[in-house]
Structure formats: structure tokens, C-alpha cells
mmCIF file of C-alpha atoms in Angstrom:
data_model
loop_
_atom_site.group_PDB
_atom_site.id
_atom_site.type_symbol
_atom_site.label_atom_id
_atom_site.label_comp_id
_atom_site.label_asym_id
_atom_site.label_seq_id
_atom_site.Cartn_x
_atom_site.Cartn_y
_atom_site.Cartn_z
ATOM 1 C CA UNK A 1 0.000 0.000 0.000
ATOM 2 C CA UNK A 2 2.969 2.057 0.886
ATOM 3 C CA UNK A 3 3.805 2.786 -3.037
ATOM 4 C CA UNK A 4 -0.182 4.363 -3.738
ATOM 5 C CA UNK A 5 0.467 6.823 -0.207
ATOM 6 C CA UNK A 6 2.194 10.053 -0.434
ATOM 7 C CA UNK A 7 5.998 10.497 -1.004
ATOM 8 C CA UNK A 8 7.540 13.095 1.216
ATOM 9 C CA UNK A 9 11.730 13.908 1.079
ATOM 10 C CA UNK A 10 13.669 16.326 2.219
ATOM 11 C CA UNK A 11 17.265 17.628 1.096
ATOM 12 C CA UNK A 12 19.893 20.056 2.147
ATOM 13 C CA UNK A 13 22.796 20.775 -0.309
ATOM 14 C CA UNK A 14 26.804 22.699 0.088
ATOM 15 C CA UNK A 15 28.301 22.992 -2.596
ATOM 16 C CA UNK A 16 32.079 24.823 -3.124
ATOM 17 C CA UNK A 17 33.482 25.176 -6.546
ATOM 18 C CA UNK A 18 37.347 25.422 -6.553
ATOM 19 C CA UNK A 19 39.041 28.377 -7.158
ATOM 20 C CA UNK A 20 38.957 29.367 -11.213
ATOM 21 C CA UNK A 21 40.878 31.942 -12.579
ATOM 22 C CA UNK A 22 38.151 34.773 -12.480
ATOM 23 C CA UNK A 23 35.541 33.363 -10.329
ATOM 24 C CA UNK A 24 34.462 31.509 -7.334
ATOM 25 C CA UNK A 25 31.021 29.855 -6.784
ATOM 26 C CA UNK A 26 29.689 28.526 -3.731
ATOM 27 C CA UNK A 27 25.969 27.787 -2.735
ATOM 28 C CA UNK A 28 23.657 25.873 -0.470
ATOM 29 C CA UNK A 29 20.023 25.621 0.308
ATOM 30 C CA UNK A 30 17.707 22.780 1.141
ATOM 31 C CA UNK A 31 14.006 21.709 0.178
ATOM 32 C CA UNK A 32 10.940 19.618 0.633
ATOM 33 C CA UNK A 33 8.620 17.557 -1.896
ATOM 34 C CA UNK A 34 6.060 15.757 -1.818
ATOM 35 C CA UNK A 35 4.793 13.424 -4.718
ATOM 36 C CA UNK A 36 1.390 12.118 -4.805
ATOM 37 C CA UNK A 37 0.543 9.155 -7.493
ATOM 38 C CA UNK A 38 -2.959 10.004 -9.117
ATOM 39 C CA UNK A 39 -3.089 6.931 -11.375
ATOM 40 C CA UNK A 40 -1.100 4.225 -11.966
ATOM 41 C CA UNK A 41 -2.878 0.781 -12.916
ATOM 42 C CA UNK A 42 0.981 -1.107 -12.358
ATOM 43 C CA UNK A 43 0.953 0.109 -9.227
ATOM 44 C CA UNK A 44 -2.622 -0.426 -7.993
ATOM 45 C CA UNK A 45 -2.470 -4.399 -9.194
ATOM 46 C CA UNK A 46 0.558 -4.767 -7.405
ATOM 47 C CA UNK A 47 -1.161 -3.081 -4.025
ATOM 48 C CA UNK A 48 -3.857 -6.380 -4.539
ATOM 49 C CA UNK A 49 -0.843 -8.938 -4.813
ATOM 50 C CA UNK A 50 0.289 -7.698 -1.884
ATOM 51 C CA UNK A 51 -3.812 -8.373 -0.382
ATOM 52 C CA UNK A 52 -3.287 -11.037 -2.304
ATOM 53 C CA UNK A 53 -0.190 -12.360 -0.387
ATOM 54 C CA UNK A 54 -1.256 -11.592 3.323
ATOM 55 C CA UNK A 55 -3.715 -13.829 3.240
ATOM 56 C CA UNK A 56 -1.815 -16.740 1.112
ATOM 57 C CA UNK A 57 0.622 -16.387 4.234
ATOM 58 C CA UNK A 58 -2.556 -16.935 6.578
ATOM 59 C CA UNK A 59 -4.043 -20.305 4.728
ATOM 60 C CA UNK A 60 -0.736 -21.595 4.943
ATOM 61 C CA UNK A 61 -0.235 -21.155 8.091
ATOM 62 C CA UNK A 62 -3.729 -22.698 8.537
ATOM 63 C CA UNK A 63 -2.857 -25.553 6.292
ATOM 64 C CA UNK A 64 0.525 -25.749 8.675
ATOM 65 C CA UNK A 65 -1.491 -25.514 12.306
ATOM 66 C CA UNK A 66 -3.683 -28.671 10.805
ATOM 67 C CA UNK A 67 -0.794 -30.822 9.262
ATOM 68 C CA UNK A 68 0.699 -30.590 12.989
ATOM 69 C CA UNK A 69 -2.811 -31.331 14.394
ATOM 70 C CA UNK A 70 -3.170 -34.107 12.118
ATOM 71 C CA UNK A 71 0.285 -35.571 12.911
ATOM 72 C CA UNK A 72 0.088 -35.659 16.527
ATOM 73 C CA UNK A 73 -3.383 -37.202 16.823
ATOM 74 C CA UNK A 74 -1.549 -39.957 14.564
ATOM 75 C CA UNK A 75 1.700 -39.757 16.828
ATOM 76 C CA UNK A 76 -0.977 -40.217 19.456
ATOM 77 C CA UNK A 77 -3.072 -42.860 18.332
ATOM 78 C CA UNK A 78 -0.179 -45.195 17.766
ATOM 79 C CA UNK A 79 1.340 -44.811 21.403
ATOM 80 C CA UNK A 80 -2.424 -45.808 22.413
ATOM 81 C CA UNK A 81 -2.825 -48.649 19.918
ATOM 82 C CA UNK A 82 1.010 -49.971 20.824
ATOM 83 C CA UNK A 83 -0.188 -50.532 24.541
ATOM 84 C CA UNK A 84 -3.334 -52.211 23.790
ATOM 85 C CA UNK A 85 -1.058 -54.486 21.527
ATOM 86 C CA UNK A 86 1.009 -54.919 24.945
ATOM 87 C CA UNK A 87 -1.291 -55.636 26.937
ATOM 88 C CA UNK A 88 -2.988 -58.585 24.998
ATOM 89 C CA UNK A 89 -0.021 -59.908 23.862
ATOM 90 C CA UNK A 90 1.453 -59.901 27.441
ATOM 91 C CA UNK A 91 -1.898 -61.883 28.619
ATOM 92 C CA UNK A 92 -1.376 -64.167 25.527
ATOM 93 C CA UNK A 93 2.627 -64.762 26.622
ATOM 94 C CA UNK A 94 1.255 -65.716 30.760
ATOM 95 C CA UNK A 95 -1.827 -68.090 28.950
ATOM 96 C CA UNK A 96 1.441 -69.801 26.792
ATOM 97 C CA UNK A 97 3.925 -69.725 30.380
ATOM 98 C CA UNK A 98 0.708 -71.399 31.656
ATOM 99 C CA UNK A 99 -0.052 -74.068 29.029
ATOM 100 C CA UNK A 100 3.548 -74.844 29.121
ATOM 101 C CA UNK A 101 3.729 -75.909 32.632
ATOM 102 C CA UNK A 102 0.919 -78.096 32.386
ATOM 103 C CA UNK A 103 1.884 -79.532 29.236
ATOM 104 C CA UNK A 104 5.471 -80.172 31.090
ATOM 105 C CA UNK A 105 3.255 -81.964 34.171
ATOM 106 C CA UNK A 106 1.539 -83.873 31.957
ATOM 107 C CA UNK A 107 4.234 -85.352 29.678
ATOM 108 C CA UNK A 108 6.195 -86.481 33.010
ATOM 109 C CA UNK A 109 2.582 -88.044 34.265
ATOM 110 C CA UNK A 110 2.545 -89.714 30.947
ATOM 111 C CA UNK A 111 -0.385 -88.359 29.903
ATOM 112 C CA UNK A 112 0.757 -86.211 26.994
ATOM 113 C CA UNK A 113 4.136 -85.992 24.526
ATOM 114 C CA UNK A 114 6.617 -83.799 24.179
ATOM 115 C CA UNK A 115 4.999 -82.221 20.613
ATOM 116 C CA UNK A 116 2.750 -80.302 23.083
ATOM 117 C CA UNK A 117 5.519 -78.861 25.884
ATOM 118 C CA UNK A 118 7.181 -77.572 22.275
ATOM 119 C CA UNK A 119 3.853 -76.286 20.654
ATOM 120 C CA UNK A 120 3.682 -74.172 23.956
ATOM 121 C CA UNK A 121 6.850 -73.355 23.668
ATOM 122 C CA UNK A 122 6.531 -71.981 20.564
ATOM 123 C CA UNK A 123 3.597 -70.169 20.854
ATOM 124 C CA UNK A 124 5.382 -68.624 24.067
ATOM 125 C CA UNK A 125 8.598 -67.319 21.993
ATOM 126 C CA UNK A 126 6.192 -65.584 19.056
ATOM 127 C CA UNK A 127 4.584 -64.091 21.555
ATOM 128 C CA UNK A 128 7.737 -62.894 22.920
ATOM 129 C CA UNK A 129 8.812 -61.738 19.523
ATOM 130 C CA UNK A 130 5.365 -59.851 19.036
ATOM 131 C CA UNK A 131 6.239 -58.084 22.547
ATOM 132 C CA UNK A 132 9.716 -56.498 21.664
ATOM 133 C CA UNK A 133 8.372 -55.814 18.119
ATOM 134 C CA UNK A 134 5.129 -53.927 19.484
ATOM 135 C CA UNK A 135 7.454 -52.074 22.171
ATOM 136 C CA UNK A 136 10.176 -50.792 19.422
ATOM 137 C CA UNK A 137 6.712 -49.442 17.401
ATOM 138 C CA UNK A 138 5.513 -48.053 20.805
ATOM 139 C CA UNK A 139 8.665 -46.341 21.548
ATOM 140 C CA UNK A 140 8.880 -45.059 18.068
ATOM 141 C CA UNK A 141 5.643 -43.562 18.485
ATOM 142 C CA UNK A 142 6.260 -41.930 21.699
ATOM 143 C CA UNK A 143 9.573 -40.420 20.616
ATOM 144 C CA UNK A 144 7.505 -39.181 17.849
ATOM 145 C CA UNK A 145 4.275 -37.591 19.876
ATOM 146 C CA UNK A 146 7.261 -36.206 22.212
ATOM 147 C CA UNK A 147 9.095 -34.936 19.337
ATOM 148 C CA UNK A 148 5.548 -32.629 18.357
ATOM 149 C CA UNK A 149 4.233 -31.504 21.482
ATOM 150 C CA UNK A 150 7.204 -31.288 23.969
ATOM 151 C CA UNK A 151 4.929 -33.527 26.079
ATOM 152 C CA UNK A 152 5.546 -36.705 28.179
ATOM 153 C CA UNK A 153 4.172 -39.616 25.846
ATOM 154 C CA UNK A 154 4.072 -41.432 29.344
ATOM 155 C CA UNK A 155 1.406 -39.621 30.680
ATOM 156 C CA UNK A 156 -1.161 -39.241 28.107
ATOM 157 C CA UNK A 157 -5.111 -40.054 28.829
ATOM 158 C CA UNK A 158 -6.482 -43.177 26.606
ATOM 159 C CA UNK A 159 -9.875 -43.136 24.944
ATOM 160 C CA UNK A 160 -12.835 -44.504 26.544
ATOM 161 C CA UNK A 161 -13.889 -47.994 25.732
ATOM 162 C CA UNK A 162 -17.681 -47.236 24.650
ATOM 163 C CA UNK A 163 -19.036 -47.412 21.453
ATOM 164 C CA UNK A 164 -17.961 -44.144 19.090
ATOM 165 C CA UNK A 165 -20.907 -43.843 17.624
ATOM 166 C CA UNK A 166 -21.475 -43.108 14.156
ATOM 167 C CA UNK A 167 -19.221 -40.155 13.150
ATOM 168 C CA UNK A 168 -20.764 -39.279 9.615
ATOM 169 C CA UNK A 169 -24.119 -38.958 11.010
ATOM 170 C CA UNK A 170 -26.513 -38.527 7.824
ATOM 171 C CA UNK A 171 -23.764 -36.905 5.712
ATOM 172 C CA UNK A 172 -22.252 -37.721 2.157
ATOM 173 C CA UNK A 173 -19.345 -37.076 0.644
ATOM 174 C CA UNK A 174 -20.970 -33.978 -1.259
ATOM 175 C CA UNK A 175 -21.350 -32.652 1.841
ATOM 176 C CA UNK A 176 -17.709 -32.993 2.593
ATOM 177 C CA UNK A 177 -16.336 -31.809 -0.656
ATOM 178 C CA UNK A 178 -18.834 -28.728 -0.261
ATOM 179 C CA UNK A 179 -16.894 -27.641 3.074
ATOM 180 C CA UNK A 180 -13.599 -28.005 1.573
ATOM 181 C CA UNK A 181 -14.657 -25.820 -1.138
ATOM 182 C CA UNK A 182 -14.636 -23.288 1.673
ATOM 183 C CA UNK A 183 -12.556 -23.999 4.298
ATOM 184 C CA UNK A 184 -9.830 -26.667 3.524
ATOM 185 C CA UNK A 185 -6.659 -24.070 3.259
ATOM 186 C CA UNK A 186 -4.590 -25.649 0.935
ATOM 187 C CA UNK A 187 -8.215 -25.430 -1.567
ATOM 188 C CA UNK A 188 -8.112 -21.746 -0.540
ATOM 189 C CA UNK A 189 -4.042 -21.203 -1.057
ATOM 190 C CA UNK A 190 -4.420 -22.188 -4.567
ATOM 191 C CA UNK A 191 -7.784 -20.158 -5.178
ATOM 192 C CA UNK A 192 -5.491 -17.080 -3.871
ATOM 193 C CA UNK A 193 -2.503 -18.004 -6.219
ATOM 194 C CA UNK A 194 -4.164 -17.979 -8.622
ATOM 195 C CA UNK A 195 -6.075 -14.578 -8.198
ATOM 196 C CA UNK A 196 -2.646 -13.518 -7.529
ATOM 197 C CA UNK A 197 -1.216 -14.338 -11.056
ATOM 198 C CA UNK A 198 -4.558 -12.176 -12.690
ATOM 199 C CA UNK A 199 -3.311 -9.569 -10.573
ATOM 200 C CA UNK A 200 0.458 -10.081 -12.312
ATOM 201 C CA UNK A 201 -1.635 -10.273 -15.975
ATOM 202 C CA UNK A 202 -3.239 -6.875 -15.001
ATOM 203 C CA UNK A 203 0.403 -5.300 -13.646
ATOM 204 C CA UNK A 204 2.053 -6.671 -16.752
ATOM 205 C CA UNK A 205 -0.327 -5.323 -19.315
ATOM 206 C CA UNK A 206 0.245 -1.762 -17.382
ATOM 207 C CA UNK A 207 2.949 -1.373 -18.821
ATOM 208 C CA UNK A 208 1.285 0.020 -21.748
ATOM 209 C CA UNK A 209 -0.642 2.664 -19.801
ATOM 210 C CA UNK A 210 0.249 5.962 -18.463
ATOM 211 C CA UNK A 211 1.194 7.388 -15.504
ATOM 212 C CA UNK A 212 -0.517 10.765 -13.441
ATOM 213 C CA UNK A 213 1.840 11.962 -10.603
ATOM 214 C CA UNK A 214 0.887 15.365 -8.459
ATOM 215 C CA UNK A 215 4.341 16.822 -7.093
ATOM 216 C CA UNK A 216 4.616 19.841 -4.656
ATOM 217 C CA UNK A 217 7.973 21.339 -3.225
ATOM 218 C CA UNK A 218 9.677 24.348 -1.132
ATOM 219 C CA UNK A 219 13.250 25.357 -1.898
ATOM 220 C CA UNK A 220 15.242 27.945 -0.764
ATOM 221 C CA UNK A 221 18.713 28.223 -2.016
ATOM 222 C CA UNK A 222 21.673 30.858 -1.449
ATOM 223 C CA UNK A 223 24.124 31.031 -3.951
ATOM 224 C CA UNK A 224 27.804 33.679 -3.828
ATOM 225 C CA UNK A 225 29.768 33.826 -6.765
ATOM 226 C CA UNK A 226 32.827 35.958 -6.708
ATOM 227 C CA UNK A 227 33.777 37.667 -10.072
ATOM 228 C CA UNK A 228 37.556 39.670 -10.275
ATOM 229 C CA UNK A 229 37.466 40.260 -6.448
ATOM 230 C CA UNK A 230 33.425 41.333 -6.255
ATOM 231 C CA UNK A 231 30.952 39.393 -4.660
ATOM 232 C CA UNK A 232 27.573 38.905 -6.127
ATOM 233 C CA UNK A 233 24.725 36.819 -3.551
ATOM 234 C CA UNK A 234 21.323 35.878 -4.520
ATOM 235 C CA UNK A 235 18.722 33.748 -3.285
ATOM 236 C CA UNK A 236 16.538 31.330 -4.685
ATOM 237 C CA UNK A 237 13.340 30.715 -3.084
ATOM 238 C CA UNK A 238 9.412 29.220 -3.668
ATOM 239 C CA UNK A 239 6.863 26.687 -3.658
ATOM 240 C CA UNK A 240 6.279 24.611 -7.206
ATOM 241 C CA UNK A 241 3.180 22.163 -7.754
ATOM 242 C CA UNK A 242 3.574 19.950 -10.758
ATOM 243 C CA UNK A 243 1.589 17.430 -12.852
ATOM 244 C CA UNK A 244 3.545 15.252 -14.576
ATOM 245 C CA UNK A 245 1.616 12.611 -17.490
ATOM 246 C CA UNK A 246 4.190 10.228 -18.396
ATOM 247 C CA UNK A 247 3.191 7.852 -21.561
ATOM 248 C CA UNK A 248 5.584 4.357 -22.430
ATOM 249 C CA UNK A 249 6.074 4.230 -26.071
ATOM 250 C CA UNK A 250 8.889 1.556 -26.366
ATOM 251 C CA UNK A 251 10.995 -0.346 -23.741
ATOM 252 C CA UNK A 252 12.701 -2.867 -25.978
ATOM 253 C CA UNK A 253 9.533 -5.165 -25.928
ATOM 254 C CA UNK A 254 9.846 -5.715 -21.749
ATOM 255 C CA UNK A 255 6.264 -4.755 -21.099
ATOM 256 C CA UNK A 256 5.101 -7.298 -24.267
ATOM 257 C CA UNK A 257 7.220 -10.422 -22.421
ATOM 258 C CA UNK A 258 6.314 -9.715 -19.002
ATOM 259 C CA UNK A 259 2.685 -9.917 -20.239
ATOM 260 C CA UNK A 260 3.458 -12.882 -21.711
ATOM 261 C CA UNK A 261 5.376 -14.557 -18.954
ATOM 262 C CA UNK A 262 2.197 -13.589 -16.475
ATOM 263 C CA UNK A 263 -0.450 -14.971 -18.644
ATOM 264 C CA UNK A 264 1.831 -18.333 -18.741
ATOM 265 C CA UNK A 265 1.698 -17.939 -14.784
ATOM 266 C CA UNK A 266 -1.883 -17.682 -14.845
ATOM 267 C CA UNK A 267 -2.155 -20.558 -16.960
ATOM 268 C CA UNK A 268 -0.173 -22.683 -14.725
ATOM 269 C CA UNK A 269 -2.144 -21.180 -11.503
ATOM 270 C CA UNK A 270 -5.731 -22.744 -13.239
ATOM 271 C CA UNK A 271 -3.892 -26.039 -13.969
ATOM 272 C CA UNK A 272 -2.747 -26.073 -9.916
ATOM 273 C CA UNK A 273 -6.030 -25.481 -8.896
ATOM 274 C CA UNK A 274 -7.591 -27.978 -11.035
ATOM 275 C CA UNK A 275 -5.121 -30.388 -9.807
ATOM 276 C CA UNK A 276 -5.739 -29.241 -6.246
ATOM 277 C CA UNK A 277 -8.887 -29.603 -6.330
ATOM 278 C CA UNK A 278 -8.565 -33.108 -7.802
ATOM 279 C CA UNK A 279 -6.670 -34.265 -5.103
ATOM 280 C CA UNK A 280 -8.870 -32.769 -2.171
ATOM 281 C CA UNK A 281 -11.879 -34.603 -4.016
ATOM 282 C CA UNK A 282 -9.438 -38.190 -3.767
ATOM 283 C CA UNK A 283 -8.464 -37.556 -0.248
ATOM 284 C CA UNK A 284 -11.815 -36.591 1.278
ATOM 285 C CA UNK A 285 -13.557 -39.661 -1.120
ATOM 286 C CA UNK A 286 -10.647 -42.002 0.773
ATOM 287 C CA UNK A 287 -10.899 -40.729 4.057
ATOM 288 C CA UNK A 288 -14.875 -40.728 3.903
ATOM 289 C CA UNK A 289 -15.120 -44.634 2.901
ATOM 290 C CA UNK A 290 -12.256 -44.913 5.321
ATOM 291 C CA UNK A 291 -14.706 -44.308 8.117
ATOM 292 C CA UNK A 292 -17.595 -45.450 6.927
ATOM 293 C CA UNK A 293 -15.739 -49.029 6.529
ATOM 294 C CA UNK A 294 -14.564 -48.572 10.088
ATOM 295 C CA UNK A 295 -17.761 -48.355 11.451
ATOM 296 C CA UNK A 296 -18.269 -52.121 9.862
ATOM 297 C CA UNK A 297 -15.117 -53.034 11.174
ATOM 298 C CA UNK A 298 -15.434 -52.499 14.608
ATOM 299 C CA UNK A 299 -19.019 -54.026 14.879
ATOM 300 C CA UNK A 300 -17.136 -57.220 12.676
ATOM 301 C CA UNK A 301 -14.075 -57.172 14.682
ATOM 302 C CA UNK A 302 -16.609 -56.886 18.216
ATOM 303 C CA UNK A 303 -18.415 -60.414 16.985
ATOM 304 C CA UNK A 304 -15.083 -62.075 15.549
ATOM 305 C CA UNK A 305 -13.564 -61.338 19.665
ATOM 306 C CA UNK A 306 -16.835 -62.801 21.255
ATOM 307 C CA UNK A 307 -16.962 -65.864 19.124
ATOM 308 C CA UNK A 308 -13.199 -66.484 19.322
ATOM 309 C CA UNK A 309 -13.803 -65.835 23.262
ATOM 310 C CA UNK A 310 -16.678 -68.389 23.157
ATOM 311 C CA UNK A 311 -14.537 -70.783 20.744
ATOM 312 C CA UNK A 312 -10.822 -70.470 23.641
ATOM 313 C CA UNK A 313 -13.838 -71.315 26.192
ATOM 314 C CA UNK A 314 -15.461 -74.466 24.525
ATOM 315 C CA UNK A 315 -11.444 -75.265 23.152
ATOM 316 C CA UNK A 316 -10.102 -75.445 27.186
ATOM 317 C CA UNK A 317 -13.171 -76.895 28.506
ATOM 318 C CA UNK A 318 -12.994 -80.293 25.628
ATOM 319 C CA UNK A 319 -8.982 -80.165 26.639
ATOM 320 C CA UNK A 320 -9.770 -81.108 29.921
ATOM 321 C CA UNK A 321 -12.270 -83.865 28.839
ATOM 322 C CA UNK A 322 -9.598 -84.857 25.870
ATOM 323 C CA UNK A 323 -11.840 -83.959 22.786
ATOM 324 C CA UNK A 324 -8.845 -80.833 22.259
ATOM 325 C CA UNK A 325 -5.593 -80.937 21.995
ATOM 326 C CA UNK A 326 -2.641 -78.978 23.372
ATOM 327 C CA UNK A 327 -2.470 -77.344 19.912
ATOM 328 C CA UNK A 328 -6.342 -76.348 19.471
ATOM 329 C CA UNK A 329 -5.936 -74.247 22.649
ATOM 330 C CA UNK A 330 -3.188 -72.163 21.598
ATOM 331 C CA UNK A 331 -4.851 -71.390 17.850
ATOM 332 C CA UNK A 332 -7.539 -70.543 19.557
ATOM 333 C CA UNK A 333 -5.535 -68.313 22.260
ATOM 334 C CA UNK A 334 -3.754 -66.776 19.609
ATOM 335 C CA UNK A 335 -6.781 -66.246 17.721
ATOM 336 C CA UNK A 336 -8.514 -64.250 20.784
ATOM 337 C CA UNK A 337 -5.274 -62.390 20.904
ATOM 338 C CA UNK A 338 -5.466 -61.776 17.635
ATOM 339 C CA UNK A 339 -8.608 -60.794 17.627
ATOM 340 C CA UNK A 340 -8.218 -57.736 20.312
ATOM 341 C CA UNK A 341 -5.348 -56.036 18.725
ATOM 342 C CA UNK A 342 -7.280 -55.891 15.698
ATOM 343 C CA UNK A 343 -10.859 -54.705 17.362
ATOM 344 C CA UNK A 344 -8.347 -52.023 18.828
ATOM 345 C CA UNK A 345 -6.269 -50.807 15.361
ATOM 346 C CA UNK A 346 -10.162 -50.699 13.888
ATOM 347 C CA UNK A 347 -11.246 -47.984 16.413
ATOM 348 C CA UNK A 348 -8.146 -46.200 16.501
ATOM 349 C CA UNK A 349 -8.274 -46.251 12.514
ATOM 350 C CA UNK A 350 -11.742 -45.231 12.517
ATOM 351 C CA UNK A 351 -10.769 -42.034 14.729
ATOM 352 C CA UNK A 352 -8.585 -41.661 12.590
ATOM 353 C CA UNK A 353 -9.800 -41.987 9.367
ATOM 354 C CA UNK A 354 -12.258 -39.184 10.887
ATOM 355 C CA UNK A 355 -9.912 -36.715 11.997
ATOM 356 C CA UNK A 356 -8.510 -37.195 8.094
ATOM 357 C CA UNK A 357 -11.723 -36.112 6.965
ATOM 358 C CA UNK A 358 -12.064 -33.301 9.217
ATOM 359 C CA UNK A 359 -8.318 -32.494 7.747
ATOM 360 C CA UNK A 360 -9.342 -32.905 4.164
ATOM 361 C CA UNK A 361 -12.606 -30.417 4.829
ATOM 362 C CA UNK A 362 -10.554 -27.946 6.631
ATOM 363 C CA UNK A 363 -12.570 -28.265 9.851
ATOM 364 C CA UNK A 364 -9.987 -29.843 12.006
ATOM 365 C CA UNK A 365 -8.676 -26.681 13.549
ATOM 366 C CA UNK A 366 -12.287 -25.753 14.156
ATOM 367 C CA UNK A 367 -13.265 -25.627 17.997
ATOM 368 C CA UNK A 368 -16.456 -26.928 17.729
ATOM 369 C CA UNK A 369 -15.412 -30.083 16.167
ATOM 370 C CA UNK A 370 -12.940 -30.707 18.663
ATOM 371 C CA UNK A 371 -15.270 -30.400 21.502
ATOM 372 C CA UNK A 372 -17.111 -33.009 19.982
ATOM 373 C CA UNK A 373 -14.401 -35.455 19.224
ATOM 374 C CA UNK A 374 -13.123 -34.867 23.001
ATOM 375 C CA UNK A 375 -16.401 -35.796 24.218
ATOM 376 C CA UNK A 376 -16.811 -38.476 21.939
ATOM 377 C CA UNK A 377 -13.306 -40.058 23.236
ATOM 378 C CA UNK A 378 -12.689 -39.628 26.908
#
């Protein structure tokens, strides 16, 4: 804006001319203008660039503040998902310690072989395996949460148990894509870039036009000038207002290539968007049948961990009347076990898949949405 306000300078001049041979000059003075542009079209579409660029700087700082929000709720859900790993596989390692020791009592007793101490055995040491796997991903994931939020992973609050709930409610995925046409920033960053490059078309092509400029000054100058030995002084002084029309004829063909050169930018600012847009459309279509299939998950993944419960049940109760064997109890221990950790990376990854959404709308930053997702979870 500063190049459309007033221009105000002052300047104070001495000057001494060396001796000649028949005279000596020697003058100063000082003065004020002020220059005030009345039109200039270059100037005035370069005034919007800079609008133009002020708020390009704020939607990417938005799209910044909701990659980081994004990233730690990831960071996050991992530490949460890596303990609920822990913990099943750790009561999966004690039910394989367990079957072990009877197995060992009952091959002494004669009542079983050794193939069954060594199926326990190695159902105990891949569980074992799974643990130090699951705790290298859960320390990755806490040096990462750490890494973002300066926070001790140690300490964080995990999600209720209940039931989620069904996060889409009634909505669509035209719904979605209709929010992001409004508030997803990156959407918005390109809409402004490409505004922007119009802007440089209309700047360019000013070139051409001319330019108005009001001036108005004060000077006041005092001037000696000594002739053969006699002195002559006289003094300069006044106010001057001035309206200066300045028209480009030629500049070498400049003005023609920077037109040019901005209506390729322009060009390439439409072909951004479009692609922009393209990709918001994918990643809102992915996240949104991401959640809606997680939703299905969980409820499968809920009746796959009550039958394999019922199914570890019925297995240990025909053990002990000898319709099982050794090995029918672990598959269906490490089946249960199975079944938990993945009834716990489906609601995690339905969260998820949510908060993506949210992302991919530009809503994630919102506060209202948050309220709701923290009293959905804890």
C-alpha cells in the first residue's frame, strides 16, 4: 500500500566550486517535496498482490497448524494402539507360560508328549517376539508424539472404551467436498494463487498505460559567486506544484514479455487449482469410505472377539475332557489375541480416518469439532 500513499523527502545541499581563474562559486540551500501518485494501474495491481499475499501467508499457516494437528493425533493414536497391543499380547505370553507348565506336568505323568511342551513353547517365543516388536513401534511412536508436542508420551489419557458412535451422522461425501470448497486451506491457497497471477496479468499489461503523478515542493537556495574580487549573492526561493503525465512508447519489448510470462503464470495457476482440487476430491472420497468401513469393522471385529472368546472357552473346557488338543488351545488363544489387537487398530483407525476427513474439509482446527471429538473419546 505504501507505493499508492504520499511520497515526502527532504534535502539540504553545500556545494564549493574550486578556485577558477576569475571566479568563485559557492551555494547551499535545502528543500521539501512531496509526490502524490494520481493513477497508476501497475501500481494499484501490485497493491492487490500484496492483499493477495497476506492472506496466502494466513491459509498456509492454517494448512501448517492442521498438518501438525493431524500428525500428533496420529503420533498419538499409535502410542495408544502400541499398549493395547502390549497388553494382549502380554496376557497371551502368561496363557502360553501357563499351558507350558501343564503340558510339562503332563508329559512327566505320561499323559501327553513332548509335541505339546514344544507347541507351547513356541507359541510362548512368538509371543515374545510380538512383545519387543510392538514395544520398538511403541517407543517409536512416543519419541515421535514427544518430538511434536514437547509432552511426556508417558502420561497421556487413553480413549474410553464405549461405542464411538457413528461419526458421519446422515452426511455424504458432497457434503464434505462442499466444506472443503470453503474452508480446507490448501483449496483456498491455490484459489489465492491464482487470483494472484490475474493480478500479475493486469500489472504486466500496465505497462502500456500511463502514468498521473501530483508533485509539490519548497526550496530555498543561497548562492555567492565571486567575479575579479566582487561578490555577487542571490537567493533562490518558492513553492512549485507539478503534474507530470508520463506515456511508455517503447521499452525494448519488456512490457510485451512480461505480459506474456504472467499470462503463462496464470495458466499454470488454473492447472494447480484444477489439480488441487482433484486431489482434495481423492483424499476426502478415501478418508470418507475410510470411516464409513470402520464403522463395519469395529461391529465385525466386536463379533469375531466374542466368538473367538466363546470358541478359547469351549477349546479349554474339551482339553480337559480330551476332545482338544494342546495345539487347538493355543490357535484358539492366539486367535482371541489376535482378535483384540485388531478390534483395537479398527477404532483407533476409525478415529482416525475421521480426523482425516475433518483435515481434508478444513474443519480440524475448528473448535467446535474438537469439543465433539473430546467428548466423543474420553
Amino acid at each position: 500500500r505504501a507505493a499508492l500513499l504520499p511520497q515526502v523527502s527532504a534535502n539540504a545541499s553545500y556545494q564549493k566550486q574550486p578556485p577558477a581563474l576569475s571566479t568563485t562559486t559557492q551555494s547551499h540551500g535545502w528543500n521539501i517535496q512531496a509526490s502524490q501518485t494520481l493513477f497508476d494501474k501497475a501500481r494499484w495491481a501490485q497493491y492487490q498482490q500484496g492483499r493477495l499475499a497476506a492472506q496466502m501467508a494466513d491459509q498456509k499457516l492454517a494448512h501448517t497448524e492442521e498438518e501438525l494437528l493431524i500428525n500428533v493425533a496420529q503420533a498419538y493414536f499409535q502410542v495408544l494402539l502400541n499398549k493395547d497391543k502390549l497388553i494382549s499380547i502380554e496376557q497371551e505370553k502368561q496363557a502360553y507360560a501357563l499351558q507350558i507348565k501343564q503340558a510339562v506336568a503332563l508329559f512327566e505323568k505320561g499323559a501327553a508328549t513332548i509335541v505339546d511342551t514344544n507347541e507351547a513353547q513356541a507359541g510362548y517365543e512368538a509371543a515374545r517376539a510380538k512383545k519387543i516388536s510392538t514395544m520398538t513401534d511403541l517407543l517409536v511412536a512416543e519419541n515421535a508424539l514427544e518430538s511434536l508436542t514437547g509432552l511426556n508420551p508417558k502420561d497421556i489419557a487413553p480413549i474410553k472404551k464405549a461405542d464411538l458412535g457413528n461419526l458421519l451422522a446422515n452426511s455424504n461425501k458432497t457434503d464434505w467436498f462442499d466444506l472443503a470448497k470453503t474452508h480446507n486451506p490448501e483449496w483456498q491457497l491455490q484459489k489465492l494463487a491464482l487470483d494472484n497471477a490475474k493480478q500479475g496479468v493486469t500489472a504486466a499489461k500496465a505497462g502500456h498505460w500511463p502514468k498521473l503523478t501530483l508533485t509539490g515542493g519548497y526550496q530555498d537556495n543561497h548562492n555567492t559567486q565571486e567575479y575579479y574580487g566582487i561578490e555577487q549573492h542571490y537567493r533562490s526561493k518558492g513553492a512549485t506544484v507539478t503534474v507530470q503525465l508520463s506515456m511508455p512508447l517503447y521499452s525494448g519489448g519488456l512490457a510485451r514479455s512480461q505480459v506474456r510470462e504472467a499470462a503463462a503464470r496464470e495458466l499454470q495457476g488454473q492447472s494447480q487449482l484444477l489439480a488441487t482440487e482433484r486431489k482434495i476430491r481423492l483424499a476426502i472420497d478415501q478418508a470418507y469410505q475410510t470411516t464409513l468401513g470402520g464403522q463395519y469393522q469395529i461391529r465385525a471385529q466386536q463379533q469375531l472377539l466374542k466368538a473367538s472368546e466363546v470358541k478359547l472357552n469351549a477349546t479349554q473346557l474339551g482339553r480337559k475332557v480330551g476332545v482338544r488338543s494342546n495345539l487347538d488351545e493355543l490357535q484358539a488363544q492366539q486367535a482371541k489375541a489376535d482378535a483384540e489387537q485388531k478390534l483395537a487398530e479398527a477404532r483407533y483407525g476409525y478415529v482416525s480416518a475421521y480426523l482425516q476427513l475433518l483435515k481434508n474439509a478444513g474443519l480440524l482446527a475448528d473448535e467446535a469439532q474438537q469439543k465433539t471429538i473430546r467428548k466423543l473419546l474420553y
